[in-house]
């Protein structure tokens, strides 16, 4: 069990690191593309579409990690005034609702991904790419988000225990 | 279902789920899932909402958001921000209330380079409040200018929130960013006037003190070395957009590139600084993108249920001035801002307010800036304005929320004056974009 948890954590943090790598790569690609206009090189037309794909990958790869580090913003204007036991129960309901959302999205994204994979559907932008590449991180993201909310539901950690400045990454 | 019930159902669900403490991104996902069940009648539409989720966040126009966050984070973590402050510090000499003016000047530059209100307020608060307290400034004078200036980041380009707003509202990103330039600096000027008035009314609130000033040659050198390179970065971002040399995404990437080069020249570019900046980009940018992922579907639900069209038809049926509607939208945003963050407000209000504003004949770039200004005010409005809490977090022990809110009030008045100026003279916002 410990081994499974360790592997899972490595995947979770690895995905977040990959999210950082791809967004930094997007920065480098855009700068290279602009600079290449002033050289005799052929225009790098693939950059635009690649950056568009990266934006989705960047978001999806980081989402489960953000659940883990309590990085998704929420409103505590009402819940902060609730008595401790009501707050506890509300938090558990919140986790259950989030799990339901994630499972529904996971199933829908999985069916979109598997259909695109089987049919080999192409996305035509500045170059043609298989749609499944675009959709690949989505089921992964929602599946892992569901697991993260399950951790909160059955574990002792609380998603709401974080200071405002830390939560806003300041 | 009548349009008003549809509207109440969708908005009511968002507000209820948010009040429960469901993370904002998941609030919209849940609302969309239930909304499809209610308005489409069966769960087969769920696959469509999953498919449509990719539409907005795979747009190249959203590229400036992570780039601006990375640029701001690099600016902070390499220590370049402090150098700018040191450069500005020698300009002000022995001026009474110099630290307040320094805050406004430094904050305006930070806003231009970072685009983050939270980071601005936190950094200015941590840097300036202890110094101001040491120099005998009262709480009002030490916190007010910081709260006012912190919010400038929302309108002075580059503003990450501006890019998000333009993308969600489907208006020109570059034009909205540039539209904030003049109003942003007019607002900084209004803040200086407000500080001057406060100093005249309460001279003891920010006592003058002796400062050891370097000679003129040394001052020019410090300003040239510490501020001039940042000016080039600002030009790379704003100038490239204005002159049409690059798209906002490209200009933003060049802003990052500029900070990297300047940091390298100052020998402060470290692996740790880059890693921390990328980490901040992942934490903040991906979180915001995950929220707005649901915005397309939420807008489609509002349209499909008839809520948007019904509301528009109802609103324009009144024979009243369009400015009454503007006032109403202003108060709705301020009220929402008391409880939620700007991105959430944006998702709820943009699909309703922007078509209404267009129908009423407002220029959408102007209206976008008006919305950003209102977001800025909402961030410093008690009881839950986020900037108030950021300030409270870095203020000296024993400071109360009331004291923070009281210090922010005169600067909220300045914001309101700027909005009135924009209503009276729309060219303040529209002149610069009209030349693009």
PDB file of C-alpha atoms in Angstrom, chain B residues 21-147:
ATOM      1  CA  UNK B  21     -16.952  26.311   0.457  1.00  0.00           C
ATOM      2  CA  UNK B  22     -16.717  24.251  -2.732  1.00  0.00           C
ATOM      3  CA  UNK B  23     -13.619  25.421  -4.631  1.00  0.00           C
ATOM      4  CA  UNK B  24     -14.676  27.964  -7.255  1.00  0.00           C
ATOM      5  CA  UNK B  25     -13.587  25.819 -10.213  1.00  0.00           C
ATOM      6  CA  UNK B  26     -15.621  22.860  -8.956  1.00  0.00           C
ATOM      7  CA  UNK B  27     -18.578  25.133  -8.158  1.00  0.00           C
ATOM      8  CA  UNK B  28     -18.881  25.987 -11.853  1.00  0.00           C
ATOM      9  CA  UNK B  29     -18.327  22.363 -12.923  1.00  0.00           C
ATOM     10  CA  UNK B  30     -21.081  21.192 -10.548  1.00  0.00           C
ATOM     11  CA  UNK B  31     -23.418  23.987 -11.668  1.00  0.00           C
ATOM     12  CA  UNK B  32     -22.844  23.043 -15.305  1.00  0.00           C
ATOM     13  CA  UNK B  33     -23.493  19.361 -14.607  1.00  0.00           C
ATOM     14  CA  UNK B  34     -26.777  20.101 -12.798  1.00  0.00           C
ATOM     15  CA  UNK B  35     -27.673  22.856 -15.290  1.00  0.00           C
ATOM     16  CA  UNK B  36     -27.446  20.380 -18.176  1.00  0.00           C
ATOM     17  CA  UNK B  37     -29.760  17.995 -16.321  1.00  0.00           C
ATOM     18  CA  UNK B  38     -32.301  20.763 -15.706  1.00  0.00           C
ATOM     19  CA  UNK B  39     -32.257  22.510 -19.080  1.00  0.00           C
ATOM     20  CA  UNK B  40     -31.366  19.701 -21.499  1.00  0.00           C
ATOM     21  CA  UNK B  41     -33.377  17.144 -19.586  1.00  0.00           C
ATOM     22  CA  UNK B  42     -30.920  14.240 -19.734  1.00  0.00           C
ATOM     23  CA  UNK B  43     -27.278  13.510 -18.922  1.00  0.00           C
ATOM     24  CA  UNK B  44     -26.299  12.947 -22.561  1.00  0.00           C
ATOM     25  CA  UNK B  45     -25.328  16.649 -22.667  1.00  0.00           C
ATOM     26  CA  UNK B  46     -22.546  16.019 -20.137  1.00  0.00           C
ATOM     27  CA  UNK B  47     -20.217  14.858 -22.874  1.00  0.00           C
ATOM     28  CA  UNK B  48     -20.744  18.199 -24.592  1.00  0.00           C
ATOM     29  CA  UNK B  49     -19.742  20.177 -21.490  1.00  0.00           C
ATOM     30  CA  UNK B  50     -16.587  18.088 -21.144  1.00  0.00           C
ATOM     31  CA  UNK B  51     -15.814  18.683 -24.821  1.00  0.00           C
ATOM     32  CA  UNK B  52     -16.533  22.424 -24.640  1.00  0.00           C
ATOM     33  CA  UNK B  53     -14.279  22.788 -21.583  1.00  0.00           C
ATOM     34  CA  UNK B  54     -11.243  22.720 -23.846  1.00  0.00           C
ATOM     35  CA  UNK B  55     -12.494  25.556 -26.068  1.00  0.00           C
ATOM     36  CA  UNK B  56     -11.582  28.623 -24.024  1.00  0.00           C
ATOM     37  CA  UNK B  57      -8.301  27.509 -22.513  1.00  0.00           C
ATOM     38  CA  UNK B  58      -6.819  26.407 -25.821  1.00  0.00           C
ATOM     39  CA  UNK B  59      -6.811  29.958 -27.183  1.00  0.00           C
ATOM     40  CA  UNK B  60      -3.521  31.629 -27.955  1.00  0.00           C
ATOM     41  CA  UNK B  61      -4.989  34.913 -26.663  1.00  0.00           C
ATOM     42  CA  UNK B  62      -4.896  33.493 -23.112  1.00  0.00           C
ATOM     43  CA  UNK B  63      -1.132  33.039 -23.368  1.00  0.00           C
ATOM     44  CA  UNK B  64      -0.295  36.346 -21.620  1.00  0.00           C
ATOM     45  CA  UNK B  65      -1.793  35.126 -18.332  1.00  0.00           C
ATOM     46  CA  UNK B  66       0.929  32.574 -17.434  1.00  0.00           C
ATOM     47  CA  UNK B  67       3.573  34.795 -19.038  1.00  0.00           C
ATOM     48  CA  UNK B  68       2.631  37.845 -16.946  1.00  0.00           C
ATOM     49  CA  UNK B  69       2.567  35.703 -13.800  1.00  0.00           C
ATOM     50  CA  UNK B  70       6.010  34.304 -14.636  1.00  0.00           C
ATOM     51  CA  UNK B  71       7.333  37.791 -15.375  1.00  0.00           C
ATOM     52  CA  UNK B  72       6.047  39.186 -12.077  1.00  0.00           C
ATOM     53  CA  UNK B  73       7.317  36.216 -10.094  1.00  0.00           C
ATOM     54  CA  UNK B  74      10.780  36.470 -11.678  1.00  0.00           C
ATOM     55  CA  UNK B  75      10.792  40.198 -10.976  1.00  0.00           C
ATOM     56  CA  UNK B  76      10.140  39.510  -7.277  1.00  0.00           C
ATOM     57  CA  UNK B  77      12.269  36.429  -6.766  1.00  0.00           C
ATOM     58  CA  UNK B  78      15.372  37.766  -8.476  1.00  0.00           C
ATOM     59  CA  UNK B  79      15.330  40.858  -6.247  1.00  0.00           C
ATOM     60  CA  UNK B  80      14.898  43.262  -9.179  1.00  0.00           C
ATOM     61  CA  UNK B  81      11.812  44.700  -7.462  1.00  0.00           C
ATOM     62  CA  UNK B  82      13.892  45.934  -4.543  1.00  0.00           C
ATOM     63  CA  UNK B  83      16.365  47.594  -6.929  1.00  0.00           C
ATOM     64  CA  UNK B  84      13.531  49.616  -8.491  1.00  0.00           C
ATOM     65  CA  UNK B  85      12.487  50.721  -5.034  1.00  0.00           C
ATOM     66  CA  UNK B  86      16.016  51.778  -4.193  1.00  0.00           C
ATOM     67  CA  UNK B  87      16.143  53.751  -7.433  1.00  0.00           C
ATOM     68  CA  UNK B  88      12.888  55.538  -6.684  1.00  0.00           C
ATOM     69  CA  UNK B  89      13.922  56.149  -3.083  1.00  0.00           C
ATOM     70  CA  UNK B  90      16.675  58.585  -4.089  1.00  0.00           C
ATOM     71  CA  UNK B  91      14.266  60.642  -6.218  1.00  0.00           C
ATOM     72  CA  UNK B  92      12.017  61.735  -3.371  1.00  0.00           C
ATOM     73  CA  UNK B  93      14.567  63.445  -1.170  1.00  0.00           C
ATOM     74  CA  UNK B  94      13.224  65.027   2.034  1.00  0.00           C
ATOM     75  CA  UNK B  95       9.642  65.416   0.847  1.00  0.00           C
ATOM     76  CA  UNK B  96       7.053  65.294   3.693  1.00  0.00           C
ATOM     77  CA  UNK B  97       5.211  61.985   3.515  1.00  0.00           C
ATOM     78  CA  UNK B  98       7.936  60.698   1.184  1.00  0.00           C
ATOM     79  CA  UNK B  99       7.281  57.065   2.038  1.00  0.00           C
ATOM     80  CA  UNK B 100       3.627  57.428   0.981  1.00  0.00           C
ATOM     81  CA  UNK B 101       4.639  58.924  -2.366  1.00  0.00           C
ATOM     82  CA  UNK B 102       7.351  56.314  -2.700  1.00  0.00           C
ATOM     83  CA  UNK B 103       4.696  53.645  -2.175  1.00  0.00           C
ATOM     84  CA  UNK B 104       2.524  55.063  -4.960  1.00  0.00           C
ATOM     85  CA  UNK B 105       5.457  55.437  -7.378  1.00  0.00           C
ATOM     86  CA  UNK B 106       6.946  52.048  -6.528  1.00  0.00           C
ATOM     87  CA  UNK B 107       3.526  50.393  -6.550  1.00  0.00           C
ATOM     88  CA  UNK B 108       2.751  51.811  -9.993  1.00  0.00           C
ATOM     89  CA  UNK B 109       6.018  50.439 -11.356  1.00  0.00           C
ATOM     90  CA  UNK B 110       5.416  47.091  -9.647  1.00  0.00           C
ATOM     91  CA  UNK B 111       1.918  47.005 -11.127  1.00  0.00           C
ATOM     92  CA  UNK B 112       3.345  47.593 -14.565  1.00  0.00           C
ATOM     93  CA  UNK B 113       5.821  44.797 -14.109  1.00  0.00           C
ATOM     94  CA  UNK B 114       3.844  42.226 -12.172  1.00  0.00           C
ATOM     95  CA  UNK B 115       0.120  42.529 -12.852  1.00  0.00           C
ATOM     96  CA  UNK B 116      -0.765  40.964  -9.502  1.00  0.00           C
ATOM     97  CA  UNK B 117      -2.728  42.956  -6.918  1.00  0.00           C
ATOM     98  CA  UNK B 118      -2.179  40.381  -4.194  1.00  0.00           C
ATOM     99  CA  UNK B 119       1.572  40.203  -4.680  1.00  0.00           C
ATOM    100  CA  UNK B 120       1.751  43.991  -4.940  1.00  0.00           C
ATOM    101  CA  UNK B 121      -0.130  44.580  -1.719  1.00  0.00           C
ATOM    102  CA  UNK B 122       1.791  41.874   0.120  1.00  0.00           C
ATOM    103  CA  UNK B 123       5.163  43.099  -1.022  1.00  0.00           C
ATOM    104  CA  UNK B 124       4.496  46.803  -0.455  1.00  0.00           C
ATOM    105  CA  UNK B 125       2.937  45.992   2.905  1.00  0.00           C
ATOM    106  CA  UNK B 126       5.852  43.866   4.059  1.00  0.00           C
ATOM    107  CA  UNK B 127       8.407  46.363   2.765  1.00  0.00           C
ATOM    108  CA  UNK B 128       6.893  49.735   3.602  1.00  0.00           C
ATOM    109  CA  UNK B 129       4.667  49.358   6.680  1.00  0.00           C
ATOM    110  CA  UNK B 130       7.496  48.527   9.138  1.00  0.00           C
ATOM    111  CA  UNK B 131       9.576  51.412   7.749  1.00  0.00           C
ATOM    112  CA  UNK B 132       6.621  53.804   7.982  1.00  0.00           C
ATOM    113  CA  UNK B 133       5.863  52.720  11.546  1.00  0.00           C
ATOM    114  CA  UNK B 134       9.496  53.290  12.465  1.00  0.00           C
ATOM    115  CA  UNK B 135       9.315  56.813  11.039  1.00  0.00           C
ATOM    116  CA  UNK B 136       6.219  57.648  13.080  1.00  0.00           C
ATOM    117  CA  UNK B 137       3.601  57.430  10.302  1.00  0.00           C
ATOM    118  CA  UNK B 138       0.154  56.614  11.654  1.00  0.00           C
ATOM    119  CA  UNK B 139      -1.715  53.494  10.513  1.00  0.00           C
ATOM    120  CA  UNK B 140      -3.999  55.436   8.180  1.00  0.00           C
ATOM    121  CA  UNK B 141      -1.060  56.856   6.233  1.00  0.00           C
ATOM    122  CA  UNK B 142       1.009  53.709   6.260  1.00  0.00           C
ATOM    123  CA  UNK B 143      -1.640  51.295   5.013  1.00  0.00           C
ATOM    124  CA  UNK B 144      -3.923  53.443   2.819  1.00  0.00           C
ATOM    125  CA  UNK B 145      -1.518  54.179  -0.055  1.00  0.00           C
ATOM    126  CA  UNK B 146      -0.457  50.519  -0.144  1.00  0.00           C
ATOM    127  CA  UNK B 147      -4.040  49.294  -0.433  1.00  0.00           C
TER     128      UNK B 147
END
